[in-house]
Amino acid sequence: MDDNAERLKKPYTFLMLKLPGLIDPHVHVREPGQTHKEDWDTATQAALAGGVTTILAMPNTKPPIFDEATLELALSAAKAKARCDYGQYIGAGPDNPDVAASLAPKAAGLKMYLDSTFGELRLDDMTLWTPHFQKFPKSAPMVMHSESRTMAAAILFSAIYDHPIHIAHVSLKEEILLIKAAKEKGIKVTCEVCPHHLFLTSSLRPSPSGRGVGGEGRTEVRPRLATKEDVDSLWINLDAIDCFATDHAPHTLAEKDGENPPPGFPGLETLLPLLLTAVDDGRLTIDDVVQRLSTNPKRIFHLPDQPETWVEVDENAVYEIKAADQFTRCGWTPFEGWKVRGKVRKVVLRGKTAFEDGKVLAKPGSGRNVR
Ligand code: NCD
Ligand code: ZN
């Protein structure tokens, strides 16, 4: 991003690009339980502002989503407040393999937390993984938070139980190479990579005047930001990356700059501008972006068509990312001050203008459950 000055010098000619409604399979909506960070209203406004018309919501809420009652809690809030389409994951717990399997038709999929994360959902003991692999329907998506060696174990489970898995937020060279090798062996594994793991490295240092960071807590995210070699390997092995997903994980600035900063970055509103800027830099094609934000996630997560739905982007609009312009409630972004090229102008969802020129027009409750 050090060619920012160059980017601003490029001549401006208005160029409208039409994209399909984007799909983000990894969003932390925070409702129920932590609506001071985000809720179904603000998360789906942020989604629309980012060109995203479908979000799949993670289950590490308060309480976590792990049975019928908690699923209903999340879905009733979504039904009343969501402004774009949505699905809700169920979390894999030590005691819920049967219940989770029975709720599969109503859920976006099963999320298994096998490594360090934010919230209570975590399956430390490998013996707890087995019943989920045995019982959760093979046709329903299973998403793994599994890093490094845990990822290797999850891929082995996928092969043994012949259950497709989707690996969340891949960040390391060893991980993308392993996924590539597993795919070559015919193992049914797909994966996603987050923009922050494509554009930021662990050398990101807090500097109040610098680009995008304040206190040390603002660099905290799981998986952690990685080395330049890791980041480069993700770009080199782009063909092994099925989806781009934000892992939109809003925490307030006070929390990020406080005593025990929770891990997580917001990402819904910076996803497309960052990727389109990479297109402008010749690192990606528009087709690469559409594959990973629409075609592939639609297939992997078995999502319905959204007729008469599209996103209009002004490809040549150059501007600075500012938290102050965002709809997320969390009030910050790790990309503050970045110069990007490509702005969402308009989003049409099922024939209705849902977002236009900086304003969310879709009403709360207009979003539909994809299941
Ligand atoms: C996520 C969160 O805050 O819910 N944080 C993060 O750093 N990605 C949890 C997670 O996805 O593991
Ligand atoms: Zn997450």
PDB file of N, CA, C and O in Angstrom, residues 170-226:
ATOM      1  N   VAL A 170      -7.760 -19.006   7.016  1.00  0.00           N
ATOM      2  CA  VAL A 170      -6.411 -19.560   6.813  1.00  0.00           C
ATOM      3  C   VAL A 170      -5.414 -18.398   6.782  1.00  0.00           C
ATOM      4  O   VAL A 170      -5.661 -17.391   6.113  1.00  0.00           O
ATOM      5  N   SER A 171      -4.323 -18.533   7.517  1.00  0.00           N
ATOM      6  CA  SER A 171      -3.389 -17.399   7.584  1.00  0.00           C
ATOM      7  C   SER A 171      -1.924 -17.769   7.365  1.00  0.00           C
ATOM      8  O   SER A 171      -1.096 -16.888   7.160  1.00  0.00           O
ATOM      9  N   LEU A 172      -1.586 -19.059   7.451  1.00  0.00           N
ATOM     10  CA  LEU A 172      -0.171 -19.448   7.410  1.00  0.00           C
ATOM     11  C   LEU A 172       0.203 -20.188   6.131  1.00  0.00           C
ATOM     12  O   LEU A 172      -0.626 -20.891   5.537  1.00  0.00           O
ATOM     13  N   LYS A 173       1.464 -20.084   5.777  1.00  0.00           N
ATOM     14  CA  LYS A 173       1.981 -20.814   4.618  1.00  0.00           C
ATOM     15  C   LYS A 173       1.779 -22.321   4.800  1.00  0.00           C
ATOM     16  O   LYS A 173       1.317 -23.018   3.902  1.00  0.00           O
ATOM     17  N   GLU A 174       2.139 -22.826   5.999  1.00  0.00           N
ATOM     18  CA  GLU A 174       2.010 -24.275   6.228  1.00  0.00           C
ATOM     19  C   GLU A 174       0.557 -24.733   6.073  1.00  0.00           C
ATOM     20  O   GLU A 174       0.298 -25.860   5.668  1.00  0.00           O
ATOM     21  N   GLU A 175      -0.383 -23.826   6.401  1.00  0.00           N
ATOM     22  CA  GLU A 175      -1.802 -24.185   6.292  1.00  0.00           C
ATOM     23  C   GLU A 175      -2.260 -24.224   4.832  1.00  0.00           C
ATOM     24  O   GLU A 175      -2.913 -25.179   4.410  1.00  0.00           O
ATOM     25  N   ILE A 176      -1.933 -23.197   4.067  1.00  0.00           N
ATOM     26  CA  ILE A 176      -2.425 -23.166   2.691  1.00  0.00           C
ATOM     27  C   ILE A 176      -1.780 -24.289   1.877  1.00  0.00           C
ATOM     28  O   ILE A 176      -2.423 -24.906   1.016  1.00  0.00           O
ATOM     29  N   LEU A 177      -0.517 -24.613   2.201  1.00  0.00           N
ATOM     30  CA  LEU A 177       0.144 -25.711   1.477  1.00  0.00           C
ATOM     31  C   LEU A 177      -0.505 -27.051   1.829  1.00  0.00           C
ATOM     32  O   LEU A 177      -0.674 -27.922   0.973  1.00  0.00           O
ATOM     33  N   LEU A 178      -0.875 -27.210   3.096  1.00  0.00           N
ATOM     34  CA  LEU A 178      -1.541 -28.446   3.520  1.00  0.00           C
ATOM     35  C   LEU A 178      -2.906 -28.589   2.841  1.00  0.00           C
ATOM     36  O   LEU A 178      -3.264 -29.678   2.362  1.00  0.00           O
ATOM     37  N   ILE A 179      -3.651 -27.498   2.779  1.00  0.00           N
ATOM     38  CA  ILE A 179      -4.967 -27.529   2.135  1.00  0.00           C
ATOM     39  C   ILE A 179      -4.823 -27.870   0.655  1.00  0.00           C
ATOM     40  O   ILE A 179      -5.572 -28.688   0.108  1.00  0.00           O
ATOM     41  N   LYS A 180      -3.823 -27.289   0.038  1.00  0.00           N
ATOM     42  CA  LYS A 180      -3.575 -27.562  -1.376  1.00  0.00           C
ATOM     43  C   LYS A 180      -3.292 -29.054  -1.584  1.00  0.00           C
ATOM     44  O   LYS A 180      -3.866 -29.694  -2.476  1.00  0.00           O
ATOM     45  N   ALA A 181      -2.446 -29.595  -0.715  1.00  0.00           N
ATOM     46  CA  ALA A 181      -2.089 -31.016  -0.831  1.00  0.00           C
ATOM     47  C   ALA A 181      -3.306 -31.901  -0.563  1.00  0.00           C
ATOM     48  O   ALA A 181      -3.520 -32.911  -1.244  1.00  0.00           O
ATOM     49  N   ALA A 182      -4.127 -31.523   0.421  1.00  0.00           N
ATOM     50  CA  ALA A 182      -5.331 -32.307   0.737  1.00  0.00           C
ATOM     51  C   ALA A 182      -6.290 -32.297  -0.448  1.00  0.00           C
ATOM     52  O   ALA A 182      -6.867 -33.332  -0.807  1.00  0.00           O
ATOM     53  N   LYS A 183      -6.452 -31.133  -1.081  1.00  0.00           N
ATOM     54  CA  LYS A 183      -7.331 -31.045  -2.259  1.00  0.00           C
ATOM     55  C   LYS A 183      -6.806 -31.942  -3.374  1.00  0.00           C
ATOM     56  O   LYS A 183      -7.588 -32.605  -4.063  1.00  0.00           O
ATOM     57  N   GLU A 184      -5.485 -31.947  -3.560  1.00  0.00           N
ATOM     58  CA  GLU A 184      -4.906 -32.787  -4.618  1.00  0.00           C
ATOM     59  C   GLU A 184      -5.168 -34.267  -4.356  1.00  0.00           C
ATOM     60  O   GLU A 184      -5.274 -35.064  -5.276  1.00  0.00           O
ATOM     61  N   LYS A 185      -5.287 -34.632  -3.076  1.00  0.00           N
ATOM     62  CA  LYS A 185      -5.582 -36.031  -2.703  1.00  0.00           C
ATOM     63  C   LYS A 185      -7.078 -36.339  -2.805  1.00  0.00           C
ATOM     64  O   LYS A 185      -7.513 -37.452  -2.504  1.00  0.00           O
ATOM     65  N   GLY A 186      -7.872 -35.336  -3.108  1.00  0.00           N
ATOM     66  CA  GLY A 186      -9.313 -35.568  -3.248  1.00  0.00           C
ATOM     67  C   GLY A 186     -10.082 -35.423  -1.945  1.00  0.00           C
ATOM     68  O   GLY A 186     -11.269 -35.761  -1.894  1.00  0.00           O
ATOM     69  N   ILE A 187      -9.434 -34.945  -0.898  1.00  0.00           N
ATOM     70  CA  ILE A 187     -10.151 -34.732   0.370  1.00  0.00           C
ATOM     71  C   ILE A 187     -11.065 -33.518   0.195  1.00  0.00           C
ATOM     72  O   ILE A 187     -10.700 -32.524  -0.437  1.00  0.00           O
ATOM     73  N   LYS A 188     -12.288 -33.643   0.771  1.00  0.00           N
ATOM     74  CA  LYS A 188     -13.301 -32.612   0.508  1.00  0.00           C
ATOM     75  C   LYS A 188     -13.121 -31.432   1.451  1.00  0.00           C
ATOM     76  O   LYS A 188     -13.889 -31.258   2.401  1.00  0.00           O
ATOM     77  N   VAL A 189     -12.094 -30.651   1.182  1.00  0.00           N
ATOM     78  CA  VAL A 189     -11.813 -29.499   2.026  1.00  0.00           C
ATOM     79  C   VAL A 189     -11.857 -28.229   1.182  1.00  0.00           C
ATOM     80  O   VAL A 189     -11.356 -28.195   0.064  1.00  0.00           O
ATOM     81  N   THR A 190     -12.535 -27.210   1.750  1.00  0.00           N
ATOM     82  CA  THR A 190     -12.527 -25.883   1.141  1.00  0.00           C
ATOM     83  C   THR A 190     -12.042 -24.906   2.202  1.00  0.00           C
ATOM     84  O   THR A 190     -11.953 -25.258   3.381  1.00  0.00           O
ATOM     85  N   CYS A 191     -11.720 -23.686   1.779  1.00  0.00           N
ATOM     86  CA  CYS A 191     -11.193 -22.748   2.786  1.00  0.00           C
ATOM     87  C   CYS A 191     -11.494 -21.303   2.414  1.00  0.00           C
ATOM     88  O   CYS A 191     -11.861 -20.992   1.293  1.00  0.00           O
ATOM     89  N   GLU A 192     -11.314 -20.459   3.415  1.00  0.00           N
ATOM     90  CA  GLU A 192     -11.485 -19.012   3.237  1.00  0.00           C
ATOM     91  C   GLU A 192     -10.262 -18.294   3.788  1.00  0.00           C
ATOM     92  O   GLU A 192      -9.575 -18.815   4.684  1.00  0.00           O
ATOM     93  N   VAL A 193     -10.012 -17.107   3.241  1.00  0.00           N
ATOM     94  CA  VAL A 193      -8.944 -16.237   3.758  1.00  0.00           C
ATOM     95  C   VAL A 193      -9.552 -14.852   3.977  1.00  0.00           C
ATOM     96  O   VAL A 193     -10.401 -14.407   3.200  1.00  0.00           O
ATOM     97  N   CYS A 194      -9.124 -14.190   5.053  1.00  0.00           N
ATOM     98  CA  CYS A 194      -9.660 -12.861   5.384  1.00  0.00           C
ATOM     99  C   CYS A 194      -8.770 -11.766   4.802  1.00  0.00           C
ATOM    100  O   CYS A 194      -7.547 -11.911   4.789  1.00  0.00           O
ATOM    101  N   PRO A 195      -9.381 -10.654   4.408  1.00  0.00           N
ATOM    102  CA  PRO A 195      -8.568  -9.536   3.913  1.00  0.00           C
ATOM    103  C   PRO A 195      -7.431  -9.135   4.873  1.00  0.00           C
ATOM    104  O   PRO A 195      -6.330  -8.846   4.407  1.00  0.00           O
ATOM    105  N   HIS A 196      -7.695  -9.157   6.184  1.00  0.00           N
ATOM    106  CA  HIS A 196      -6.608  -8.698   7.073  1.00  0.00           C
ATOM    107  C   HIS A 196      -5.400  -9.622   7.023  1.00  0.00           C
ATOM    108  O   HIS A 196      -4.278  -9.193   7.269  1.00  0.00           O
ATOM    109  N   HIS A 197      -5.620 -10.898   6.671  1.00  0.00           N
ATOM    110  CA  HIS A 197      -4.468 -11.793   6.527  1.00  0.00           C
ATOM    111  C   HIS A 197      -3.815 -11.676   5.144  1.00  0.00           C
ATOM    112  O   HIS A 197      -2.719 -12.207   4.938  1.00  0.00           O
ATOM    113  N   LEU A 198      -4.491 -11.000   4.236  1.00  0.00           N
ATOM    114  CA  LEU A 198      -3.905 -10.763   2.902  1.00  0.00           C
ATOM    115  C   LEU A 198      -3.179  -9.425   2.828  1.00  0.00           C
ATOM    116  O   LEU A 198      -2.319  -9.228   1.981  1.00  0.00           O
ATOM    117  N   PHE A 199      -3.582  -8.480   3.690  1.00  0.00           N
ATOM    118  CA  PHE A 199      -3.048  -7.121   3.553  1.00  0.00           C
ATOM    119  C   PHE A 199      -2.241  -6.643   4.758  1.00  0.00           C
ATOM    120  O   PHE A 199      -1.612  -5.596   4.690  1.00  0.00           O
ATOM    121  N   LEU A 200      -2.277  -7.356   5.877  1.00  0.00           N
ATOM    122  CA  LEU A 200      -1.530  -6.921   7.070  1.00  0.00           C
ATOM    123  C   LEU A 200      -0.572  -8.022   7.506  1.00  0.00           C
ATOM    124  O   LEU A 200      -0.870  -9.205   7.341  1.00  0.00           O
ATOM    125  N   THR A 201       0.550  -7.640   8.063  1.00  0.00           N
ATOM    126  CA  THR A 201       1.469  -8.638   8.616  1.00  0.00           C
ATOM    127  C   THR A 201       1.684  -8.367  10.107  1.00  0.00           C
ATOM    128  O   THR A 201       1.281  -7.319  10.625  1.00  0.00           O
ATOM    129  N   SER A 202       2.375  -9.296  10.752  1.00  0.00           N
ATOM    130  CA  SER A 202       2.627  -9.177  12.192  1.00  0.00           C
ATOM    131  C   SER A 202       3.557  -8.015  12.507  1.00  0.00           C
ATOM    132  O   SER A 202       3.737  -7.668  13.665  1.00  0.00           O
ATOM    133  N   SER A 203       4.159  -7.413  11.499  1.00  0.00           N
ATOM    134  CA  SER A 203       5.035  -6.273  11.797  1.00  0.00           C
ATOM    135  C   SER A 203       4.230  -4.984  11.978  1.00  0.00           C
ATOM    136  O   SER A 203       4.788  -3.935  12.257  1.00  0.00           O
ATOM    137  N   LEU A 204       2.889  -5.105  11.840  1.00  0.00           N
ATOM    138  CA  LEU A 204       2.016  -3.955  12.101  1.00  0.00           C
ATOM    139  C   LEU A 204       2.262  -3.471  13.529  1.00  0.00           C
ATOM    140  O   LEU A 204       2.085  -4.218  14.484  1.00  0.00           O
ATOM    141  N   ARG A 205       2.682  -2.235  13.670  1.00  0.00           N
ATOM    142  CA  ARG A 205       2.985  -1.693  14.999  1.00  0.00           C
ATOM    143  C   ARG A 205       2.048  -0.554  15.330  1.00  0.00           C
ATOM    144  O   ARG A 205       1.736   0.254  14.459  1.00  0.00           O
ATOM    145  N   PRO A 206       1.650  -0.499  16.604  1.00  0.00           N
ATOM    146  CA  PRO A 206       0.771   0.602  16.974  1.00  0.00           C
ATOM    147  C   PRO A 206       1.489   1.942  16.815  1.00  0.00           C
ATOM    148  O   PRO A 206       2.615   2.099  17.273  1.00  0.00           O
ATOM    149  N   SER A 207       0.888   2.853  16.128  1.00  0.00           N
ATOM    150  CA  SER A 207       1.423   4.210  16.088  1.00  0.00           C
ATOM    151  C   SER A 207       0.227   5.113  15.841  1.00  0.00           C
ATOM    152  O   SER A 207      -0.432   5.019  14.817  1.00  0.00           O
ATOM    153  N   PRO A 208      -0.073   5.967  16.822  1.00  0.00           N
ATOM    154  CA  PRO A 208      -1.301   6.758  16.774  1.00  0.00           C
ATOM    155  C   PRO A 208      -1.461   7.515  15.452  1.00  0.00           C
ATOM    156  O   PRO A 208      -2.566   7.671  14.956  1.00  0.00           O
ATOM    157  N   SER A 209      -0.348   7.953  14.875  1.00  0.00           N
ATOM    158  CA  SER A 209      -0.471   8.711  13.631  1.00  0.00           C
ATOM    159  C   SER A 209      -0.364   7.795  12.414  1.00  0.00           C
ATOM    160  O   SER A 209      -0.565   8.217  11.293  1.00  0.00           O
ATOM    161  N   GLY A 210      -0.033   6.553  12.674  1.00  0.00           N
ATOM    162  CA  GLY A 210       0.233   5.635  11.566  1.00  0.00           C
ATOM    163  C   GLY A 210      -1.038   5.128  10.925  1.00  0.00           C
ATOM    164  O   GLY A 210      -2.132   5.542  11.267  1.00  0.00           O
ATOM    165  N   ARG A 211      -0.874   4.199   9.999  1.00  0.00           N
ATOM    166  CA  ARG A 211      -2.025   3.730   9.245  1.00  0.00           C
ATOM    167  C   ARG A 211      -2.769   2.636   9.998  1.00  0.00           C
ATOM    168  O   ARG A 211      -2.286   1.531  10.122  1.00  0.00           O
ATOM    169  N   GLY A 212      -3.905   2.960  10.528  1.00  0.00           N
ATOM    170  CA  GLY A 212      -4.814   1.916  10.958  1.00  0.00           C
ATOM    171  C   GLY A 212      -4.642   1.356  12.345  1.00  0.00           C
ATOM    172  O   GLY A 212      -5.389   0.485  12.738  1.00  0.00           O
ATOM    173  N   VAL A 213      -3.696   1.799  13.108  1.00  0.00           N
ATOM    174  CA  VAL A 213      -3.529   1.192  14.422  1.00  0.00           C
ATOM    175  C   VAL A 213      -3.378   2.241  15.505  1.00  0.00           C
ATOM    176  O   VAL A 213      -2.887   3.342  15.283  1.00  0.00           O
ATOM    177  N   GLY A 214      -3.800   1.900  16.680  1.00  0.00           N
ATOM    178  CA  GLY A 214      -3.650   2.769  17.830  1.00  0.00           C
ATOM    179  C   GLY A 214      -2.878   1.999  18.869  1.00  0.00           C
ATOM    180  O   GLY A 214      -1.681   1.766  18.732  1.00  0.00           O
ATOM    181  N   GLY A 215      -3.579   1.523  19.899  1.00  0.00           N
ATOM    182  CA  GLY A 215      -2.925   0.733  20.936  1.00  0.00           C
ATOM    183  C   GLY A 215      -2.588  -0.664  20.438  1.00  0.00           C
ATOM    184  O   GLY A 215      -3.087  -1.110  19.410  1.00  0.00           O
ATOM    185  N   GLU A 216      -1.755  -1.352  21.211  1.00  0.00           N
ATOM    186  CA  GLU A 216      -1.332  -2.728  20.882  1.00  0.00           C
ATOM    187  C   GLU A 216      -2.534  -3.648  20.694  1.00  0.00           C
ATOM    188  O   GLU A 216      -2.530  -4.541  19.848  1.00  0.00           O
ATOM    189  N   GLY A 217      -3.585  -3.417  21.498  1.00  0.00           N
ATOM    190  CA  GLY A 217      -4.785  -4.259  21.440  1.00  0.00           C
ATOM    191  C   GLY A 217      -5.447  -4.244  20.076  1.00  0.00           C
ATOM    192  O   GLY A 217      -6.167  -5.173  19.721  1.00  0.00           O
ATOM    193  N   ARG A 218      -5.205  -3.212  19.317  1.00  0.00           N
ATOM    194  CA  ARG A 218      -5.845  -3.126  17.996  1.00  0.00           C
ATOM    195  C   ARG A 218      -5.191  -4.054  16.969  1.00  0.00           C
ATOM    196  O   ARG A 218      -5.694  -4.187  15.856  1.00  0.00           O
ATOM    197  N   THR A 219      -4.079  -4.665  17.319  1.00  0.00           N
ATOM    198  CA  THR A 219      -3.478  -5.648  16.396  1.00  0.00           C
ATOM    199  C   THR A 219      -3.899  -7.071  16.776  1.00  0.00           C
ATOM    200  O   THR A 219      -3.544  -8.020  16.083  1.00  0.00           O
ATOM    201  N   GLU A 220      -4.647  -7.201  17.906  1.00  0.00           N
ATOM    202  CA  GLU A 220      -5.065  -8.537  18.383  1.00  0.00           C
ATOM    203  C   GLU A 220      -6.166  -9.120  17.509  1.00  0.00           C
ATOM    204  O   GLU A 220      -7.240  -8.529  17.370  1.00  0.00           O
ATOM    205  N   VAL A 221      -5.906 -10.289  16.962  1.00  0.00           N
ATOM    206  CA  VAL A 221      -6.902 -10.988  16.164  1.00  0.00           C
ATOM    207  C   VAL A 221      -6.528 -12.467  16.168  1.00  0.00           C
ATOM    208  O   VAL A 221      -5.357 -12.818  16.323  1.00  0.00           O
ATOM    209  N   ARG A 222      -7.548 -13.341  16.045  1.00  0.00           N
ATOM    210  CA  ARG A 222      -7.277 -14.779  15.912  1.00  0.00           C
ATOM    211  C   ARG A 222      -7.777 -15.251  14.581  1.00  0.00           C
ATOM    212  O   ARG A 222      -8.939 -14.943  14.259  1.00  0.00           O
ATOM    213  N   PRO A 223      -7.033 -16.010  13.822  1.00  0.00           N
ATOM    214  CA  PRO A 223      -5.603 -16.248  13.965  1.00  0.00           C
ATOM    215  C   PRO A 223      -4.808 -14.924  13.940  1.00  0.00           C
ATOM    216  O   PRO A 223      -5.248 -13.955  13.323  1.00  0.00           O
ATOM    217  N   ARG A 224      -3.656 -14.937  14.604  1.00  0.00           N
ATOM    218  CA  ARG A 224      -2.822 -13.740  14.669  1.00  0.00           C
ATOM    219  C   ARG A 224      -2.358 -13.326  13.283  1.00  0.00           C
ATOM    220  O   ARG A 224      -2.279 -14.160  12.378  1.00  0.00           O
ATOM    221  N   LEU A 225      -2.042 -12.045  13.140  1.00  0.00           N
ATOM    222  CA  LEU A 225      -1.429 -11.591  11.890  1.00  0.00           C
ATOM    223  C   LEU A 225      -0.111 -12.351  11.740  1.00  0.00           C
ATOM    224  O   LEU A 225       0.565 -12.657  12.718  1.00  0.00           O
ATOM    225  N   ALA A 226       0.247 -12.667  10.502  1.00  0.00           N
ATOM    226  CA  ALA A 226       1.378 -13.572  10.267  1.00  0.00           C
ATOM    227  C   ALA A 226       2.543 -12.826   9.600  1.00  0.00           C
ATOM    228  O   ALA A 226       2.509 -11.614   9.432  1.00  0.00           O
TER     229      ALA A 226
END
